[in-house]
C-alpha cells in the first residue's frame, strides 16, 4: 500500500467518525423534534376538527329543536286532517323550511316524518328527487322510532341524500290543546322533524387537513369505511379490520401509535367524533423522517466533502511535506546507486526528513571517500601512490585515442632501477620500498618541472607516471614535438636518479635504465608501446645501464649528443664549468687595445673544452641561453671593472647577445645593472648581435636596442656580411659598429670577391658613420690591408688569441700601452 | 324574502284591522284579490248602510290560506275563497254557513255555480267565474300564442320576460293541461312530467307572483311580455294598452268559481252577510261584473249586462278550448300534498 493510502486510512476516519457521530445526534434530535412537532400539530388539528364537528352537531341539535318548536310546525303537527295540512298549511310550512334551508346552507333537507315513517313534508335545496316517501322501513327510521330521548343523531349516507350527512331528528311530541288537557295530558308523538346536515364542511376540513406534506386526517365510520378523505378515490374504501380493531381496542386512542397504514409506516391518532364517526390522523413516518433525512443527506454530503477536501489537502500536504522530499531522497539514493555520490538533495527542512537528507548526504560522502579509497586501491600502487599497471594501461589507451584524433606524438618511457635487486637483497625490502617511494617522488618532480617548462607544448594533456610493479615505472609523455623532448626528459631522469639517496644515514647510489617507444612510430597499441619501451629499456641495460635507449635505434645517436650536451650544460652552469675568455680589439691606427670581446668557454670535466658552436645552439634550443647570457653580461662587466681598477686600460668589453636574449630578457635592465654595479661608462659595454639574429628579432626589440644605444651602449653587428641586410635596414637599426666576418677577412687577400666585400663593408660603415671591426685577422698583411682600407679595429689571432682571465690579465699588464700592432708587424 | 315580507305585511294589516274595529264598529274587513272590487260599489254600500268595507288583498289562494292560517281565521269578516278551497276552509271551521235566509238575493244566483264545488252551497256565495289563459304583448311577442307550451317552453327571446302564477293548483294544472293530462290527475308520472316541465321553464320565469293588472303592470312596461292570467284581468289591463292580447290555449284550462264567504270568527257576521246580499242585488252585481270583467253567476245581473259584455269571448269562452277546460275536482290529500311540494320546490327551491 502506498504511503498516501496509509495516511489517509488513519486520518480520514479520525475526521469522519466524529462527523458521523455529530450527524447521527443531530439526525436523531431532529427526528424526535419533528415527531413531536408533527404530533402536536396533528393533535391540534384533530382537536380542532373534532371541536368543529361537535359544534356543528350541537348547533344542528339546537336548530332541530328550534324548528320543531315553531308555531307553524306545531300547528301542522297538531293538524290531523291531511287535506287541511296539505292544502292550507303545507305551502307555508315548506316556505318556512326553505327559509331555514336558505339561512343554514349546511342543512340540505328538512323533513317532517309522521310517526309511521311517512314523509309528510320535505324541503330540500338539492335537486335530488325523493326516492321514497314512506321511510317506515329504513334502518334510520327503525332506530329513530325506538329512540326515546330529545334529539336523535345519526350519521348516514341515506340513499336519497347527498353524500355523508348528519341526520338530526327531533321527535315532535305535543298535547292537543283542543282535545287534551294542557296540564295533565301526556304529549303524543305527532311526528319527527328531521334536519339533514351535510357534512361537506367536514369534507372540506379533511381535504385541507394537512400535517406537513403527507400527514392528513380521515374520517371512518364504525365499520371502518372511509367517509372523508382528502383523496376522493379513497372514499368508500375500508381500512383493514385488524387496524380498526386495534384503534378501537386502544386504551389511549388520542396518542400516536405506530402502525402500518396503507403500506406505509405511519403514526396514527384517533378521536371519536360521535358514536358513528372516528377521526383518524395519519402521519407517514417517512415524512417525519424527511427533515432528518434531509439533514442526514446534508451530513453525508458534508462528510463526503470533508473527506474529499481532506484527501486533497492531505495529498497535497503529503506531497509537499513528505512524498516529494521522499522522492527527492529516493532520487538521491538512486543517484548514489548509480554512482553519483554527491547528489543534490534540495531539502532545507529542519525536520526528520531534512535530517534524513543530511544523513544521506553524509552517507554519500562516506561512500564517496570509500569509493575514492577503493578506486585508489584498485588503480593505484599502494606503496608509491602512483597509478598501477591497470590504470596505466587504461590511461594510455585513453591518451592514444586522444592522440589519434589530434595527430599528436607521444612517448612511452619504461624505467627500471639498475640496482634495485641488490638494494633489496642487501639492505632489505624496507629500504627497497623507501627507494621506490623516493624514486617516484623524484620522477614526479622531474615531470612537474617538465610540465612547467613545456607548458605551452603540453597544454590539455598531462604526463603520466605509473608504477607497473617491482622497480618498473612507466612515463607517458603526451604531445611531444619530437624525439628530442622524450630524450630530454629521459636525460633529466637519469641525472636525477644518479643523485644519491639517503635512508637512515645510508647513502645509496642508484641509476636507471630507460627504454623509449614512440607513438605512433613504434606502435599504436598500448601493449605494443609498453612492450617496445620495455625492450628498449633492456637495450639500455645492455648498453651499460644508466642510459636511455629508443626502441628505434636510429633515434639514439641523433638525440644522444644533443640531449646529453644540454644536460651537461645545465649542470655546467650550476657547477660553474662555464668561463669567459677575452680577445682584445686593437685600434688599427694606434695598435692599442680598445676593447675586449668576452667569449664563452665550457670546460667540460669529461670532454674538456666544448666549443660554443656546439653548445650555444643547444643552449638556445633549451632556453639555457638566458641564464647563460645574463651570466656572461654580469661576469664580463665584473671582470672589466677588476681590470679597470687594476689600471689595465680603459677598454670596452663586448658581449655576444643571442636573439633569444633580445626577445625574452629585459636586456636594458640587466645592462643598466651591470653598468651601475661596476661603475662602467656605457661606452665600455658593447653588445654584439649577429646579423642573422638581428634580422629575426621582432620590431619592438629594436626599440629596446635603440634605448641602449641612446644610453651610450654600442650595438655592434657581428658576423656582418653573412646575412643579407640592406643598407636601409642598417640605417634604421640602432647600430654603432659593424664587425666583418672572419671568413671574408681570411680570404680577402686571395679572393678578390672577399676583398671587395670587405672593402664594401668598410665603405658602408664609413658612409653610415659606423665604426668597424674586422674579425679573424691572422696575418700582418691582412692587418695592413684592413688598416689601409680604413677599418677601425682589428681582432684576431695575429693580435692575440682569446685568453682566460688570468692570462689576459698578464697580457694586458705586459702589453700595457704597447702598440700591439707594431709588435706583430 | 318573499314569504317573510308577506307575513310582515299581513301582520301590519291585521293590527290595523283590529284597531279599526275597536274604534269604528261599523267596518268590515274583506280579504280579497286586488282590483277585484269596484270601489264605487263599496261607497254605495256605505252610503246605504253606514258600513264601510275595508279590503285586504292577497295575490294567490295560497297566500290567502297562509294569512288565514296565521290567525286561524280571525281578523277578517269576509274572504274571497276559490271553489276548491271552500270545503277545506269550512272543515277547518273558519267559515260561517250561509243560506237564503240570511242572504235573500241568493235567489238570483245560478244554482250551477252555487254547487259547483263541494260544500260551496253551504259556505259561499258565487262571486264570479272565469278561466285562466295566456296574456301577452302582441307587439313584443312575434308569434301568435295558442298553446300552453308557448309559455311553458318559451322561445329564447322570451326568457326572463314571462311570469307564472305561483298557485299550487293553477300552475301544476297548466302544466298538466299542456301535457294533455287532466287537471285533476293523481298519476304520479303525469305529476313528475309536469314538475319536470315547470322546472325546465323555471330559469326563464321572471316571477311566480301574480303580476299587477293596474296601470303599473309589468306587462305594460314590457318587463313581462307573456304571462298566465285570469281572463277578466286581461280586459282590465287592456284598458291601458291595445297591445295586450289574451288566449285561452287550445289545451284548455281551468274553469274556476270564486265565492264570498263569511269567516266564522267574525264578530260582524250579520253585516258581512248584508254586504254579500247587497253585492247580489242584480244591478250591483252587473256593475261589479263590468268592473272586474268577469262573468257573473248572478243570472239577474247577467240579464242586465250589455250584449257586448255577454258576447265577449274572453269572458265567455267557447269552442275547443272551453271543451278542454275543466274545474278542479276533489283530490286525495296526498296528491294535493304532492302538488304543494312541486310548487314549493319550484318557487322556494330555486
CSV table of N, CA, C and O in Angstrom, one decimal, chain A residues 72 75-76 79-92 94-96 98-99 102 114 116 118-126 130 133, chain B residues 1-4 6 62-63 65-66 69 72 84-85 87-89 91-92 94 168 188 330-334 336-338 340-341 344-345 348-350:
chain,number,residue,atom,x,y,z
A,72,UNK,N,-95.9,27.3,13.5
A,72,UNK,CA,-96.5,26.7,12.3
A,72,UNK,C,-96.3,25.2,12.3
A,72,UNK,O,-97.1,24.4,12.0
A,75,UNK,N,-98.5,23.7,14.8
A,75,UNK,CA,-99.9,23.7,14.3
A,75,UNK,C,-100.0,22.6,13.3
A,75,UNK,O,-101.0,21.8,13.3
A,76,UNK,N,-99.1,22.5,12.4
A,76,UNK,CA,-99.1,21.5,11.4
A,76,UNK,C,-99.1,20.1,12.0
A,76,UNK,O,-99.9,19.3,11.6
A,79,UNK,N,-102.4,19.3,13.4
A,79,UNK,CA,-103.5,19.1,12.4
A,79,UNK,C,-103.5,17.7,11.9
A,79,UNK,O,-102.6,17.3,11.2
A,80,UNK,N,-104.6,17.0,12.2
A,80,UNK,CA,-104.6,15.6,11.9
A,80,UNK,C,-105.2,15.4,10.5
A,80,UNK,O,-104.8,14.5,9.8
A,81,UNK,N,-106.0,16.4,10.1
A,81,UNK,CA,-106.6,16.2,8.8
A,81,UNK,C,-105.6,16.5,7.7
A,81,UNK,O,-105.0,17.6,7.6
A,82,UNK,N,-105.5,15.5,6.8
A,82,UNK,CA,-104.4,15.6,5.8
A,82,UNK,C,-104.7,16.7,4.8
A,82,UNK,O,-103.8,17.5,4.4
A,83,UNK,N,-105.9,16.9,4.5
A,83,UNK,CA,-106.3,17.9,3.5
A,83,UNK,C,-106.0,19.3,4.0
A,83,UNK,O,-105.4,20.1,3.3
A,84,UNK,N,-106.3,19.5,5.2
A,84,UNK,CA,-106.0,20.8,5.8
A,84,UNK,C,-104.5,21.0,5.9
A,84,UNK,O,-104.0,22.1,5.5
A,85,UNK,N,-103.9,19.9,6.3
A,85,UNK,CA,-102.4,20.1,6.4
A,85,UNK,C,-101.8,20.4,5.0
A,85,UNK,O,-101.1,21.4,4.9
A,86,UNK,N,-102.2,19.6,4.0
A,86,UNK,CA,-101.5,19.8,2.8
A,86,UNK,C,-102.0,21.0,2.0
A,86,UNK,O,-101.2,21.6,1.3
A,87,UNK,N,-103.2,21.3,2.1
A,87,UNK,CA,-103.7,22.4,1.3
A,87,UNK,C,-103.5,23.7,1.9
A,87,UNK,O,-103.0,24.7,1.4
A,88,UNK,N,-103.8,23.7,3.2
A,88,UNK,CA,-103.7,25.0,3.9
A,88,UNK,C,-102.3,25.3,4.4
A,88,UNK,O,-101.9,26.4,4.4
A,89,UNK,N,-101.7,24.3,5.0
A,89,UNK,CA,-100.6,24.5,5.8
A,89,UNK,C,-99.2,24.2,5.1
A,89,UNK,O,-98.2,24.8,5.4
A,90,UNK,N,-99.3,23.1,4.3
A,90,UNK,CA,-98.0,22.6,3.7
A,90,UNK,C,-97.3,23.7,3.0
A,90,UNK,O,-96.0,23.9,3.2
A,91,UNK,N,-97.9,24.5,2.1
A,91,UNK,CA,-97.1,25.5,1.4
A,91,UNK,C,-96.4,26.5,2.4
A,91,UNK,O,-95.2,26.8,2.2
A,92,UNK,N,-97.1,26.8,3.5
A,92,UNK,CA,-96.5,27.7,4.5
A,92,UNK,C,-95.3,27.0,5.2
A,92,UNK,O,-94.2,27.6,5.4
A,94,UNK,N,-93.6,24.5,4.1
A,94,UNK,CA,-92.5,24.3,3.2
A,94,UNK,C,-91.7,25.6,3.0
A,94,UNK,O,-90.5,25.7,2.9
A,95,UNK,N,-92.5,26.7,3.0
A,95,UNK,CA,-91.9,28.0,2.8
A,95,UNK,C,-90.9,28.3,4.0
A,95,UNK,O,-89.8,28.8,3.9
A,96,UNK,N,-91.5,27.9,5.2
A,96,UNK,CA,-90.7,28.1,6.4
A,96,UNK,C,-89.4,27.2,6.4
A,96,UNK,O,-88.3,27.6,6.7
A,98,UNK,N,-87.9,26.1,3.8
A,98,UNK,CA,-87.0,26.7,2.8
A,98,UNK,C,-86.2,27.9,3.4
A,98,UNK,O,-85.0,28.1,3.1
A,99,UNK,N,-87.0,28.7,4.2
A,99,UNK,CA,-86.3,29.8,4.7
A,99,UNK,C,-85.2,29.3,5.7
A,99,UNK,O,-84.1,29.9,5.8
A,102,UNK,N,-82.3,28.2,3.5
A,102,UNK,CA,-81.5,29.3,3.0
A,102,UNK,C,-80.7,29.9,4.1
A,102,UNK,O,-79.6,30.4,3.8
A,114,UNK,N,-94.1,11.4,9.7
A,114,UNK,CA,-95.1,11.0,10.6
A,114,UNK,C,-94.7,9.9,11.4
A,114,UNK,O,-93.6,9.2,11.1
A,116,UNK,N,-95.5,7.0,11.6
A,116,UNK,CA,-95.3,5.8,10.9
A,116,UNK,C,-94.3,5.8,9.9
A,116,UNK,O,-94.1,4.8,9.1
A,118,UNK,N,-94.0,8.0,7.3
A,118,UNK,CA,-94.4,8.7,6.1
A,118,UNK,C,-93.8,10.1,6.1
A,118,UNK,O,-93.9,10.8,7.0
A,119,UNK,N,-93.2,10.4,5.0
A,119,UNK,CA,-92.6,11.7,4.8
A,119,UNK,C,-93.7,12.7,4.5
A,119,UNK,O,-94.1,12.8,3.4
A,120,UNK,N,-94.1,13.5,5.5
A,120,UNK,CA,-95.2,14.4,5.4
A,120,UNK,C,-94.8,15.7,4.7
A,120,UNK,O,-95.6,16.2,3.9
A,121,UNK,N,-93.7,16.1,5.0
A,121,UNK,CA,-93.2,17.4,4.4
A,121,UNK,C,-91.7,17.3,4.2
A,121,UNK,O,-91.0,16.7,5.1
A,122,UNK,N,-91.3,17.8,3.1
A,122,UNK,CA,-89.9,17.7,2.8
A,122,UNK,C,-89.4,18.9,2.0
A,122,UNK,O,-90.1,19.3,1.0
A,123,UNK,N,-88.4,19.6,2.5
A,123,UNK,CA,-87.9,20.7,1.8
A,123,UNK,C,-86.4,20.4,1.6
A,123,UNK,O,-85.7,20.1,2.5
A,124,UNK,N,-86.0,20.6,0.4
A,124,UNK,CA,-84.6,20.5,0.1
A,124,UNK,C,-84.1,21.4,-1.0
A,124,UNK,O,-84.9,21.7,-1.9
A,125,UNK,N,-83.0,21.9,-0.9
A,125,UNK,CA,-82.5,22.7,-2.0
A,125,UNK,C,-81.7,21.9,-3.0
A,125,UNK,O,-81.3,22.4,-4.0
A,126,UNK,N,-81.5,20.6,-2.6
A,126,UNK,CA,-80.8,19.7,-3.6
A,126,UNK,C,-81.9,19.3,-4.6
A,126,UNK,O,-83.0,18.9,-4.3
A,130,UNK,N,-87.0,12.8,-4.3
A,130,UNK,CA,-87.2,12.0,-3.2
A,130,UNK,C,-87.4,10.6,-3.6
A,130,UNK,O,-88.2,10.3,-4.5
A,133,UNK,N,-91.2,8.1,-0.2
A,133,UNK,CA,-92.0,8.9,0.7
A,133,UNK,C,-92.2,8.2,2.0
A,133,UNK,O,-92.3,8.8,3.0
B,1,UNK,N,-87.1,38.5,1.8
B,1,UNK,CA,-87.6,37.2,1.4
B,1,UNK,C,-89.1,37.2,1.2
B,1,UNK,O,-89.8,37.9,1.9
B,2,UNK,N,-89.5,36.6,0.2
B,2,UNK,CA,-90.9,36.7,-0.3
B,2,UNK,C,-91.9,36.4,0.8
B,2,UNK,O,-92.8,37.2,1.2
B,3,UNK,N,-91.8,35.2,1.4
B,3,UNK,CA,-92.7,34.7,2.4
B,3,UNK,C,-92.7,35.6,3.6
B,3,UNK,O,-93.7,35.9,4.2
B,4,UNK,N,-91.5,36.0,4.0
B,4,UNK,CA,-91.3,36.8,5.2
B,4,UNK,C,-92.0,38.1,5.0
B,4,UNK,O,-92.7,38.6,6.0
B,6,UNK,N,-94.4,38.8,3.1
B,6,UNK,CA,-95.8,38.6,3.1
B,6,UNK,C,-96.4,38.5,4.5
B,6,UNK,O,-97.4,39.2,4.9
B,62,UNK,N,-103.0,30.5,-2.1
B,62,UNK,CA,-102.0,30.0,-1.1
B,62,UNK,C,-101.7,31.1,-0.1
B,62,UNK,O,-101.7,30.9,1.1
B,63,UNK,N,-101.5,32.3,-0.6
B,63,UNK,CA,-101.3,33.5,0.3
B,63,UNK,C,-102.4,33.7,1.2
B,63,UNK,O,-102.3,34.0,2.4
B,65,UNK,N,-104.6,31.6,2.2
B,65,UNK,CA,-104.7,30.5,3.2
B,65,UNK,C,-103.6,30.7,4.3
B,65,UNK,O,-103.9,30.5,5.5
B,66,UNK,N,-102.5,31.2,3.8
B,66,UNK,CA,-101.4,31.5,4.8
B,66,UNK,C,-101.9,32.5,5.8
B,66,UNK,O,-101.7,32.4,7.0
B,69,UNK,N,-104.3,31.2,8.1
B,69,UNK,CA,-103.7,30.2,9.0
B,69,UNK,C,-102.9,30.9,10.1
B,69,UNK,O,-102.9,30.5,11.2
B,72,UNK,N,-105.6,31.7,12.4
B,72,UNK,CA,-106.7,30.7,12.5
B,72,UNK,C,-108.0,31.3,12.1
B,72,UNK,O,-109.0,31.1,12.8
B,84,UNK,N,-112.3,25.4,-4.9
B,84,UNK,CA,-111.7,24.1,-4.4
B,84,UNK,C,-111.3,24.2,-3.0
B,84,UNK,O,-111.0,23.2,-2.3
B,85,UNK,N,-111.1,25.4,-2.4
B,85,UNK,CA,-110.6,25.6,-1.0
B,85,UNK,C,-111.7,25.6,-0.1
B,85,UNK,O,-111.5,25.4,1.1
B,87,UNK,N,-114.3,24.0,0.8
B,87,UNK,CA,-114.6,22.8,1.7
B,87,UNK,C,-113.6,22.7,2.8
B,87,UNK,O,-113.9,22.4,3.9
B,88,UNK,N,-112.3,22.9,2.4
B,88,UNK,CA,-111.3,22.7,3.4
B,88,UNK,C,-111.3,23.8,4.5
B,88,UNK,O,-111.1,23.5,5.7
B,89,UNK,N,-111.5,25.0,4.0
B,89,UNK,CA,-111.6,26.1,5.0
B,89,UNK,C,-112.8,25.9,5.9
B,89,UNK,O,-112.7,26.1,7.1
B,91,UNK,N,-114.1,23.0,6.6
B,91,UNK,CA,-113.7,21.9,7.5
B,91,UNK,C,-112.9,22.4,8.7
B,91,UNK,O,-113.0,21.9,9.8
B,92,UNK,N,-112.0,23.3,8.4
B,92,UNK,CA,-111.2,23.9,9.4
B,92,UNK,C,-112.0,24.6,10.4
B,92,UNK,O,-111.5,25.0,11.5
B,94,UNK,N,-113.4,27.6,9.8
B,94,UNK,CA,-113.2,29.0,9.7
B,94,UNK,C,-114.4,29.8,9.0
B,94,UNK,O,-114.5,31.0,9.1
B,168,UNK,N,-100.6,26.7,-6.2
B,168,UNK,CA,-100.4,25.3,-6.3
B,168,UNK,C,-101.2,24.6,-7.4
B,168,UNK,O,-100.6,23.9,-8.2
B,188,UNK,N,-98.8,9.7,-10.8
B,188,UNK,CA,-97.5,10.1,-10.3
B,188,UNK,C,-96.6,10.5,-11.5
B,188,UNK,O,-95.9,11.5,-11.5
B,330,UNK,N,-112.1,17.1,-6.5
B,330,UNK,CA,-111.5,16.8,-5.1
B,330,UNK,C,-110.5,15.8,-5.3
B,330,UNK,O,-110.7,14.7,-5.9
B,331,UNK,N,-109.3,16.1,-4.8
B,331,UNK,CA,-108.2,15.1,-5.0
B,331,UNK,C,-107.8,14.5,-3.6
B,331,UNK,O,-108.1,15.1,-2.6
B,332,UNK,N,-107.2,13.3,-3.6
B,332,UNK,CA,-106.8,12.7,-2.4
B,332,UNK,C,-105.7,13.7,-1.7
B,332,UNK,O,-105.0,14.4,-2.4
B,333,UNK,N,-105.8,13.8,-0.4
B,333,UNK,CA,-104.9,14.7,0.2
B,333,UNK,C,-103.4,14.6,-0.2
B,333,UNK,O,-102.7,15.6,-0.4
B,334,UNK,N,-103.0,13.3,-0.3
B,334,UNK,CA,-101.5,13.2,-0.6
B,334,UNK,C,-101.2,13.6,-2.0
B,334,UNK,O,-100.1,14.0,-2.3
B,336,UNK,N,-102.7,16.2,-3.3
B,336,UNK,CA,-102.6,17.7,-3.1
B,336,UNK,C,-101.2,18.1,-2.5
B,336,UNK,O,-100.6,19.1,-2.9
B,337,UNK,N,-100.8,17.2,-1.6
B,337,UNK,CA,-99.5,17.4,-1.0
B,337,UNK,C,-98.4,17.4,-2.0
B,337,UNK,O,-97.5,18.2,-2.0
B,338,UNK,N,-98.6,16.5,-2.9
B,338,UNK,CA,-97.6,16.4,-4.0
B,338,UNK,C,-97.5,17.6,-4.8
B,338,UNK,O,-96.5,18.2,-5.1
B,340,UNK,N,-98.5,20.5,-3.8
B,340,UNK,CA,-97.9,21.6,-3.0
B,340,UNK,C,-96.4,21.5,-3.0
B,340,UNK,O,-95.6,22.5,-3.0
B,341,UNK,N,-95.9,20.2,-2.9
B,341,UNK,CA,-94.4,20.0,-2.8
B,341,UNK,C,-93.8,20.5,-4.1
B,341,UNK,O,-92.7,21.1,-4.2
B,344,UNK,N,-93.8,24.1,-4.2
B,344,UNK,CA,-92.8,24.6,-3.2
B,344,UNK,C,-91.4,24.5,-3.7
B,344,UNK,O,-90.6,25.4,-3.6
B,345,UNK,N,-91.1,23.3,-4.3
B,345,UNK,CA,-89.8,23.1,-4.9
B,345,UNK,C,-89.5,24.1,-6.0
B,345,UNK,O,-88.4,24.7,-6.1
B,348,UNK,N,-89.8,28.0,-4.1
B,348,UNK,CA,-88.9,28.2,-3.0
B,348,UNK,C,-87.5,27.6,-3.3
B,348,UNK,O,-86.5,28.2,-2.9
B,349,UNK,N,-87.6,26.5,-3.9
B,349,UNK,CA,-86.3,25.7,-4.0
B,349,UNK,C,-85.2,26.4,-4.8
B,349,UNK,O,-84.1,26.4,-4.4
B,350,UNK,N,-85.6,27.0,-5.9
B,350,UNK,CA,-84.5,27.6,-6.7
B,350,UNK,C,-83.9,28.7,-5.9
B,350,UNK,O,-82.7,28.9,-5.9
